[in-house]
Amino acid sequence: MKLKDRVAIVTGAARGIGKAIAWVFVREGAKVALVDVEKAGLEALQKEIERGEGRAVAVSCDVSKASEVKGMVERVKGTYGRIDILVNNAGIIRRGTIETVTEEDWDRVMEVNLKGPFNCSRAVVETMKGQGYGRIVNVSSIAGKMGDITSAPGYGPSKAGLDALSKTLARQLAPYGIHVNGVAPHAIETEMSAEWLPERRKAIIDAIPLKRLGRPEDVAETVLFLASDAAAFITGEIIDVNGGFLMD
Ligand SMILES: NC(=O)c1ccc[n+]([C@@H]2O[C@H](COP(=O)([O-])OP(=O)(O)OC[C@H]3O[C@@H](n4cnc5c(N)ncnc54)[C@H](O)[C@@H]3O)[C@@H](O)[C@H]2O)c1
């Protein structure tokens, strides 16, 4: 087991990529704190994991709110005694153009996608420093590297900012045994991508060398690698999970 007895926080765990990450971590022996604003989904997942004899705690929390994040981290530490891994996966997308996007949409995307990971990282750092061990993995997006024509203009910048946050924290926290990395997925089949019409879906698949959409598990296995000791000499890296669509 690659994460035996490690304690991991996974944000946005109620569905999609976050849920897949939670399952992969449980499979590898971690105790997982499932964090999301969707309380019902979280509790259902916790029950499913416990039925399979995994260990999980569900904590309802809006990652954009520093006070809620502080309470969430205290609860996880109170439950499991330490925090080894933080996966900042919670994210939202808005559609539109520079003319149609609202100021509220811009602010909310930045608050969840960029300030959320900042809040969560800040809240776990003292514990990780005290342990001399920590792994932070940020779920970014190809849009942070290439931009994106359909998402409202805040989404790509929020993810580009997240990549810069990963690299900044990787430099600042390396002396304390804390590694900070990211993954940059493209076209993963979740509710976030369910709105694509058939023609757009086909065009996206046609442009991917591996000729399929990604699965949440494809991202989860890459996050597992970065969170595990297999990535012992990697920090400040953003790994593409995109079927070869962008090779950079
Ligand atoms: N699906 C894709 O094609 C794709 C591609 C690139 C990047 N991503 C990124 O992957 C991550 C997960 O995406 P997904 O496709 O699974 O999306 P999703 O919408 O299916 O799941 C996102 C989860 O985050 C939760 N969430 C939203 N706001 C929150 C908040 N303020 N606090 C706590 N939880 C919150 C939601 O309730 C939901 O459970 C996101 O960061 C997204 O930007 C997805």
CSV table of C-alpha atoms and ligand atoms in Angstrom, one decimal:
chain,number,residue,atom,x,y,z
A,1,MET,CA,0.0,0.0,0.0
A,2,LYS,CA,1.4,3.3,-1.1
A,3,LEU,CA,-0.2,5.6,1.5
A,4,LYS,CA,-0.5,3.2,4.5
A,5,ASP,CA,-1.8,5.2,7.6
A,6,ARG,CA,-1.2,8.5,5.9
A,7,VAL,CA,-3.8,11.2,6.7
A,8,ALA,CA,-5.1,13.0,3.6
A,9,ILE,CA,-7.5,15.9,3.1
A,10,VAL,CA,-9.2,15.9,-0.3
A,11,THR,CA,-11.3,18.9,-1.2
A,12,GLY,CA,-14.2,18.7,-3.7
A,13,ALA,CA,-14.5,15.0,-2.8
A,14,ALA,CA,-18.3,14.7,-3.1
A,15,ARG,CA,-18.1,13.8,-6.8
A,16,GLY,CA,-16.0,13.7,-10.0
A,17,ILE,CA,-12.2,13.8,-9.8
A,18,GLY,CA,-12.1,14.4,-6.0
A,19,LYS,CA,-14.3,11.3,-5.3
A,20,ALA,CA,-11.9,9.2,-7.5
A,21,ILE,CA,-8.9,10.6,-5.6
A,22,ALA,CA,-10.6,9.7,-2.3
A,23,TRP,CA,-11.2,6.1,-3.5
A,24,VAL,CA,-7.6,5.6,-4.8
A,25,PHE,CA,-6.2,7.0,-1.5
A,26,VAL,CA,-8.5,4.6,0.5
A,27,ARG,CA,-7.4,1.7,-1.6
A,28,GLU,CA,-3.8,2.6,-0.8
A,29,GLY,CA,-4.4,2.6,3.0
A,30,ALA,CA,-4.9,6.3,3.7
A,31,LYS,CA,-7.3,7.8,6.2
A,32,VAL,CA,-9.2,10.4,4.2
A,33,ALA,CA,-11.0,13.6,5.2
A,34,LEU,CA,-13.6,14.2,2.5
A,35,VAL,CA,-14.2,17.9,2.2
A,36,ASP,CA,-16.9,19.6,0.1
A,37,VAL,CA,-19.9,22.0,0.2
A,38,GLU,CA,-22.2,19.2,-0.9
A,39,LYS,CA,-22.9,17.6,2.5
A,40,ALA,CA,-25.3,14.8,1.2
A,41,GLY,CA,-22.7,13.6,-1.4
A,42,LEU,CA,-20.0,13.6,1.2
A,43,GLU,CA,-21.9,11.6,3.8
A,44,ALA,CA,-23.0,9.0,1.2
A,45,LEU,CA,-19.3,8.6,0.1
A,46,GLN,CA,-18.1,8.3,3.7
A,47,LYS,CA,-20.7,5.5,4.3
A,48,GLU,CA,-19.6,3.7,1.1
A,49,ILE,CA,-16.0,3.9,2.1
A,50,GLU,CA,-16.7,2.6,5.6
A,51,ARG,CA,-18.8,-0.3,4.2
A,52,GLY,CA,-15.7,-1.3,2.3
A,53,GLU,CA,-13.7,-1.1,5.6
A,54,GLY,CA,-11.8,2.1,4.6
A,55,ARG,CA,-11.4,5.0,6.9
A,56,ALA,CA,-12.9,8.4,6.1
A,57,VAL,CA,-14.4,11.4,7.8
A,58,ALA,CA,-16.8,13.8,6.0
A,59,VAL,CA,-16.3,17.5,6.7
A,60,SER,CA,-18.6,20.1,5.1
A,61,CYS,CA,-16.6,23.2,4.3
A,62,ASP,CA,-16.4,26.0,1.8
A,63,VAL,CA,-12.7,26.2,0.9
A,64,SER,CA,-13.0,29.9,-0.1
A,65,LYS,CA,-13.8,30.8,3.6
A,66,ALA,CA,-10.6,30.9,5.7
A,67,SER,CA,-12.6,30.5,9.0
A,68,GLU,CA,-14.4,27.4,7.7
A,69,VAL,CA,-11.1,25.9,6.5
A,70,LYS,CA,-9.4,26.5,9.9
A,71,GLY,CA,-12.3,24.6,11.6
A,72,MET,CA,-12.1,21.8,9.0
A,73,VAL,CA,-8.3,21.4,9.5
A,74,GLU,CA,-8.8,21.4,13.4
A,75,ARG,CA,-11.5,18.7,13.0
A,76,VAL,CA,-9.2,16.5,10.8
A,77,LYS,CA,-6.3,16.9,13.2
A,78,GLY,CA,-8.6,16.1,16.2
A,79,THR,CA,-9.8,13.0,14.4
A,80,TYR,CA,-6.6,11.5,13.0
A,81,GLY,CA,-3.8,13.4,14.9
A,82,ARG,CA,-1.8,14.5,11.9
A,83,ILE,CA,-2.1,15.7,8.3
A,84,ASP,CA,0.3,14.2,5.7
A,85,ILE,CA,-1.4,15.1,2.4
A,86,LEU,CA,-3.6,17.9,1.1
A,87,VAL,CA,-5.2,17.7,-2.3
A,88,ASN,CA,-6.7,21.0,-3.4
A,89,ASN,CA,-9.2,19.7,-5.9
A,90,ALA,CA,-12.4,21.7,-5.3
A,91,GLY,CA,-13.0,24.0,-8.3
A,92,ILE,CA,-15.7,25.7,-10.3
A,93,ILE,CA,-16.1,26.9,-13.8
A,94,ARG,CA,-18.2,29.6,-15.4
A,95,ARG,CA,-18.9,30.0,-19.1
A,96,GLY,CA,-18.8,33.2,-21.1
A,97,THR,CA,-16.6,35.8,-22.7
A,98,ILE,CA,-14.9,39.0,-21.6
A,99,GLU,CA,-18.1,40.9,-22.5
A,100,THR,CA,-20.6,38.5,-20.8
A,101,VAL,CA,-18.8,37.5,-17.6
A,102,THR,CA,-20.0,39.2,-14.5
A,103,GLU,CA,-17.8,40.6,-11.8
A,104,GLU,CA,-19.4,38.2,-9.4
A,105,ASP,CA,-18.4,35.2,-11.6
A,106,TRP,CA,-14.8,36.4,-11.8
A,107,ASP,CA,-14.6,36.9,-8.1
A,108,ARG,CA,-16.2,33.5,-7.2
A,109,VAL,CA,-14.0,31.6,-9.6
A,110,MET,CA,-10.9,33.2,-8.1
A,111,GLU,CA,-12.2,32.7,-4.5
A,112,VAL,CA,-12.8,28.9,-5.0
A,113,ASN,CA,-10.0,28.0,-7.5
A,114,LEU,CA,-7.1,30.1,-6.2
A,115,LYS,CA,-7.9,31.5,-2.7
A,116,GLY,CA,-9.3,28.0,-1.7
A,117,PRO,CA,-6.0,26.3,-2.2
A,118,PHE,CA,-4.2,29.2,-0.5
A,119,ASN,CA,-6.5,28.9,2.5
A,120,CYS,CA,-6.2,25.2,2.8
A,121,SER,CA,-2.4,25.2,2.3
A,122,ARG,CA,-2.0,27.9,4.9
A,123,ALA,CA,-4.1,26.0,7.4
A,124,VAL,CA,-2.1,22.8,7.2
A,125,VAL,CA,1.4,24.2,6.9
A,126,GLU,CA,2.1,24.5,10.6
A,127,THR,CA,1.2,20.8,11.2
A,128,MET,CA,3.2,19.6,8.2
A,129,LYS,CA,6.2,21.6,9.3
A,130,GLY,CA,5.9,20.1,12.8
A,131,GLN,CA,5.9,16.6,11.2
A,132,GLY,CA,8.8,17.5,8.9
A,133,TYR,CA,6.6,15.9,6.2
A,134,GLY,CA,3.9,17.0,3.9
A,135,ARG,CA,2.6,16.6,0.4
A,136,ILE,CA,0.3,19.2,-1.3
A,137,VAL,CA,-1.1,18.4,-4.7
A,138,ASN,CA,-3.1,21.1,-6.5
A,139,VAL,CA,-5.6,20.1,-9.2
A,140,SER,CA,-5.1,22.7,-11.9
A,141,SER,CA,-6.1,22.6,-15.6
A,142,ILE,CA,-4.7,22.7,-19.0
A,143,ALA,CA,-6.6,26.1,-19.2
A,144,GLY,CA,-3.9,27.5,-16.9
A,145,LYS,CA,-1.3,26.8,-19.5
A,146,MET,CA,-3.2,27.4,-22.8
A,147,GLY,CA,-6.2,29.5,-21.9
A,148,ASP,CA,-9.6,28.2,-23.0
A,149,ILE,CA,-12.1,29.5,-25.5
A,150,THR,CA,-15.3,28.4,-23.7
A,151,SER,CA,-14.8,29.1,-20.1
A,152,ALA,CA,-15.3,32.6,-18.8
A,153,PRO,CA,-12.0,34.5,-18.7
A,154,GLY,CA,-11.4,34.0,-14.9
A,155,TYR,CA,-11.0,30.2,-15.1
A,156,GLY,CA,-7.7,29.9,-17.0
A,157,PRO,CA,-6.1,32.8,-14.9
A,158,SER,CA,-7.3,31.1,-11.7
A,159,LYS,CA,-5.5,27.9,-12.7
A,160,ALA,CA,-2.4,29.8,-14.0
A,161,GLY,CA,-2.3,31.4,-10.6
A,162,LEU,CA,-2.7,28.0,-8.9
A,163,ASP,CA,0.4,26.7,-10.8
A,164,ALA,CA,2.4,29.7,-9.6
A,165,LEU,CA,1.1,29.1,-6.1
A,166,SER,CA,2.3,25.5,-6.4
A,167,LYS,CA,5.8,26.6,-7.4
A,168,THR,CA,6.0,29.4,-4.9
A,169,LEU,CA,5.1,27.1,-2.0
A,170,ALA,CA,7.3,24.3,-3.4
A,171,ARG,CA,10.3,26.7,-3.0
A,172,GLN,CA,9.3,28.1,0.4
A,173,LEU,CA,8.4,24.7,2.0
A,174,ALA,CA,11.1,22.4,0.5
A,175,PRO,CA,13.3,22.9,3.6
A,176,TYR,CA,10.6,21.5,5.8
A,177,GLY,CA,10.1,18.2,3.9
A,178,ILE,CA,6.9,19.6,2.3
A,179,HIS,CA,6.5,18.9,-1.5
A,180,VAL,CA,4.1,20.9,-3.5
A,181,ASN,CA,3.0,19.8,-7.0
A,182,GLY,CA,0.1,20.0,-9.4
A,183,VAL,CA,-1.7,18.1,-12.1
A,184,ALA,CA,-3.1,19.8,-15.2
A,185,PRO,CA,-6.0,17.7,-16.6
A,186,HIS,CA,-7.9,18.2,-19.8
A,187,ALA,CA,-11.3,16.8,-20.9
A,188,ILE,CA,-12.1,14.6,-18.0
A,189,GLU,CA,-15.6,13.0,-17.9
A,190,THR,CA,-17.3,14.5,-14.9
A,191,GLU,CA,-20.3,16.8,-14.2
A,192,MET,CA,-18.1,19.8,-15.1
A,193,SER,CA,-17.7,18.4,-18.6
A,194,ALA,CA,-21.2,16.9,-18.9
A,195,GLU,CA,-22.6,20.0,-20.6
A,196,TRP,CA,-20.6,19.5,-23.8
A,197,LEU,CA,-22.9,18.9,-26.8
A,198,PRO,CA,-22.2,15.8,-28.9
A,199,GLU,CA,-20.4,17.8,-31.7
A,200,ARG,CA,-18.1,19.5,-29.1
A,201,ARG,CA,-17.4,16.2,-27.4
A,202,LYS,CA,-16.4,14.6,-30.7
A,203,ALA,CA,-14.2,17.6,-31.7
A,204,ILE,CA,-12.4,17.3,-28.3
A,205,ILE,CA,-11.8,13.6,-28.6
A,206,ASP,CA,-10.6,14.0,-32.3
A,207,ALA,CA,-8.0,16.5,-31.1
A,208,ILE,CA,-6.6,14.1,-28.4
A,209,PRO,CA,-3.8,11.8,-29.6
A,210,LEU,CA,-5.1,8.9,-27.3
A,211,LYS,CA,-8.6,9.4,-28.8
A,212,ARG,CA,-10.7,9.3,-25.7
A,213,LEU,CA,-11.8,11.6,-22.9
A,214,GLY,CA,-10.0,11.2,-19.6
A,215,ARG,CA,-11.5,9.4,-16.6
A,216,PRO,CA,-11.5,10.8,-13.1
A,217,GLU,CA,-9.3,7.7,-12.2
A,218,ASP,CA,-6.6,8.9,-14.7
A,219,VAL,CA,-6.2,12.1,-12.7
A,220,ALA,CA,-6.5,10.2,-9.4
A,221,GLU,CA,-3.6,7.8,-10.2
A,222,THR,CA,-1.4,10.8,-11.1
A,223,VAL,CA,-2.3,12.6,-7.8
A,224,LEU,CA,-1.5,9.4,-6.0
A,225,PHE,CA,2.0,9.3,-7.5
A,226,LEU,CA,2.7,12.9,-6.5
A,227,ALA,CA,1.3,12.2,-3.0
A,228,SER,CA,3.3,9.1,-2.5
A,229,ASP,CA,7.0,8.5,-1.7
A,230,ALA,CA,7.5,7.4,-5.3
A,231,ALA,CA,7.7,11.2,-6.0
A,232,ALA,CA,10.4,11.8,-3.4
A,233,PHE,CA,12.6,13.9,-5.7
A,234,ILE,CA,9.8,15.9,-7.3
A,235,THR,CA,8.5,19.3,-6.2
A,236,GLY,CA,7.2,22.4,-8.1
A,237,GLU,CA,6.1,20.2,-11.0
A,238,ILE,CA,2.8,20.4,-12.8
A,239,ILE,CA,2.0,17.1,-14.6
A,240,ASP,CA,-0.2,17.1,-17.7
A,241,VAL,CA,-3.0,14.5,-17.7
A,242,ASN,CA,-4.4,15.2,-21.1
A,243,GLY,CA,-4.1,12.2,-23.5
A,244,GLY,CA,-1.2,14.0,-25.3
A,245,PHE,CA,-3.3,17.0,-26.3
A,246,LEU,CA,-0.6,19.4,-25.0
A,247,MET,CA,3.0,18.2,-24.9
A,248,ASP,CA,5.0,20.8,-23.0
B,1,LIG,N1,-13.5,17.8,-15.6
B,1,LIG,C1,-12.5,18.3,-16.3
B,1,LIG,O1,-12.5,18.2,-17.6
B,1,LIG,C2,-11.4,19.1,-15.7
B,1,LIG,C3,-10.4,19.5,-16.5
B,1,LIG,C4,-9.4,20.3,-15.9
B,1,LIG,C5,-9.4,20.6,-14.6
B,1,LIG,N2,-10.4,20.2,-13.8
B,1,LIG,C6,-10.4,20.5,-12.4
B,1,LIG,O2,-10.5,19.4,-11.6
B,1,LIG,C7,-11.2,19.7,-10.4
B,1,LIG,C8,-12.4,18.8,-10.1
B,1,LIG,O3,-13.2,19.0,-11.2
B,1,LIG,P1,-14.5,18.0,-11.5
B,1,LIG,O4,-14.5,17.9,-13.0
B,1,LIG,O5,-14.4,16.8,-10.7
B,1,LIG,O6,-15.7,19.0,-11.1
B,1,LIG,P2,-17.1,18.7,-10.4
B,1,LIG,O7,-17.8,19.9,-10.6
B,1,LIG,O8,-17.6,17.4,-10.8
B,1,LIG,O9,-16.6,18.6,-8.8
B,1,LIG,C9,-16.1,19.7,-8.1
B,1,LIG,C10,-16.4,19.5,-6.6
B,1,LIG,O10,-16.0,20.6,-5.9
B,1,LIG,C11,-16.9,21.0,-5.0
B,1,LIG,N3,-16.8,22.4,-4.6
B,1,LIG,C12,-17.2,23.5,-5.4
B,1,LIG,N4,-17.0,24.6,-4.8
B,1,LIG,C13,-16.5,24.3,-3.5
B,1,LIG,C14,-16.1,25.1,-2.4
B,1,LIG,N5,-16.2,26.4,-2.4
B,1,LIG,N6,-15.7,24.4,-1.3
B,1,LIG,C15,-15.6,23.0,-1.3
B,1,LIG,N7,-16.0,22.3,-2.3
B,1,LIG,C16,-16.4,22.9,-3.5
B,1,LIG,C17,-18.3,20.7,-5.7
B,1,LIG,O11,-19.4,20.6,-4.7
B,1,LIG,C18,-18.0,19.4,-6.3
B,1,LIG,O12,-18.2,18.3,-5.5
B,1,LIG,C19,-11.5,21.2,-10.5
B,1,LIG,O13,-10.5,22.0,-9.8
B,1,LIG,C20,-11.5,21.5,-12.0
B,1,LIG,O14,-11.2,22.8,-12.3
B,1,LIG,C21,-11.4,19.4,-14.3
